[in-house]
Amino acid sequence: MSQNTQGMTREGALRLEYFIIGLGIFALILIFQPFTVTLFTIGSILVVLAGLINNLLPMAQPGVKVRSVITVGMVVAMIFCIVLLVAITAAHLYGVFFLKPPDPNTQMGKIQLATPPFWQQSLVWGIAAVAVVLAGLITMMSKSKD
């Protein structure tokens, strides 16, 4: 299979399609198994991942270059990071405008007031960094097309 000139073969496209669909089915099996909460947690994470990867299903066609599939996957990941940042910001603004401020006289209020604002959290900056790196990689890949 020459990925640079001809793209995926029919078998490669079929394998990609089966992988995408199989991941979703496996995630659902993990969610609905009755044995352990750990497998439920893994299944829940895999359902989100499978939903994102499901966007690659239209690319599972013979002749589509693997580079195109990777580029589309990075675009989906970048959009997910941006949506995640918007959701975190919306949750913060909801708390600011619609919830009662924390009471500094209670233990929970002291903990909430000691927590740094969301824009100072390392998770938020990590997500933003991933989005910026993905945007840069997508730009570089689109400029260096064969």
mmCIF file of C-alpha atoms in Angstrom, residues 6 8 17 23-24 28 31 63 80 85 93 107 110 115 117 124 129 137-138 145:
data_model
loop_
_atom_site.group_PDB
_atom_site.id
_atom_site.type_symbol
_atom_site.label_atom_id
_atom_site.label_comp_id
_atom_site.label_asym_id
_atom_site.label_seq_id
_atom_site.Cartn_x
_atom_site.Cartn_y
_atom_site.Cartn_z
ATOM 1 C CA GLN A 6 -2.413 6.242 -4.216
ATOM 2 C CA MET A 8 -5.645 3.646 1.151
ATOM 3 C CA GLU A 17 -14.118 1.498 9.140
ATOM 4 C CA LEU A 23 -14.418 0.949 19.119
ATOM 5 C CA GLY A 24 -17.938 2.319 19.611
ATOM 6 C CA LEU A 28 -20.937 0.385 24.821
ATOM 7 C CA ILE A 31 -20.611 0.765 29.799
ATOM 8 C CA GLY A 63 -8.010 6.065 -2.488
ATOM 9 C CA PHE A 80 -12.940 19.337 20.706
ATOM 10 C CA LEU A 85 -12.530 25.573 26.710
ATOM 11 C CA LEU A 93 -19.837 32.337 33.982
ATOM 12 C CA GLN A 107 -15.305 24.880 55.421
ATOM 13 C CA LYS A 110 -13.094 28.498 52.470
ATOM 14 C CA THR A 115 -9.204 27.731 44.693
ATOM 15 C CA PRO A 117 -9.856 31.046 39.117
ATOM 16 C CA VAL A 124 -7.238 24.890 31.062
ATOM 17 C CA ALA A 129 -1.775 24.540 24.437
ATOM 18 C CA LEU A 137 0.429 21.170 12.905
ATOM 19 C CA ILE A 138 -2.657 21.409 10.700
ATOM 20 C CA LYS A 145 0.969 19.016 0.656
#
